[in-house]
């Protein structure tokens, strides 16, 4: 799994809607990629801050902010 796949699967992961094989690869990537670990943290914090129960309800602005931050981390 690479970072692009990871980002696309974050929503499924947080909803528990991910097949077991994908979930294993997701967690494996999380363990070796600090950028994605931070992305997931940020994503969870955004959900907590907005009070939304599922990431589906994250506003387009918040999503764009997260993706921009994620690209900055990858550049480091
Ligand atoms: Zn990654």
PDB file of C-alpha atoms and ligand atoms in Angstrom, residues 2-3 6 29 33 36 70, ligand 1:
ATOM      1  CA  UNK A   2       1.302   3.483  -0.787  1.00  0.00           C
ATOM      2  CA  UNK A   3       0.341   6.858   0.653  1.00  0.00           C
ATOM      3  CA  UNK A   6      -3.801   5.042   2.443  1.00  0.00           C
ATOM      4  CA  UNK A  29       1.657   1.117   6.160  1.00  0.00           C
ATOM      5  CA  UNK A  33       5.011   5.877   7.428  1.00  0.00           C
ATOM      6  CA  UNK A  36       0.328   8.865   7.195  1.00  0.00           C
ATOM      7  CA  UNK A  70      -0.453  15.807   4.089  1.00  0.00           C
TER       8      UNK A  70
HETATM    9 ZN1  LIG B   1       2.209   6.881   3.818  1.00  0.00          ZN
END
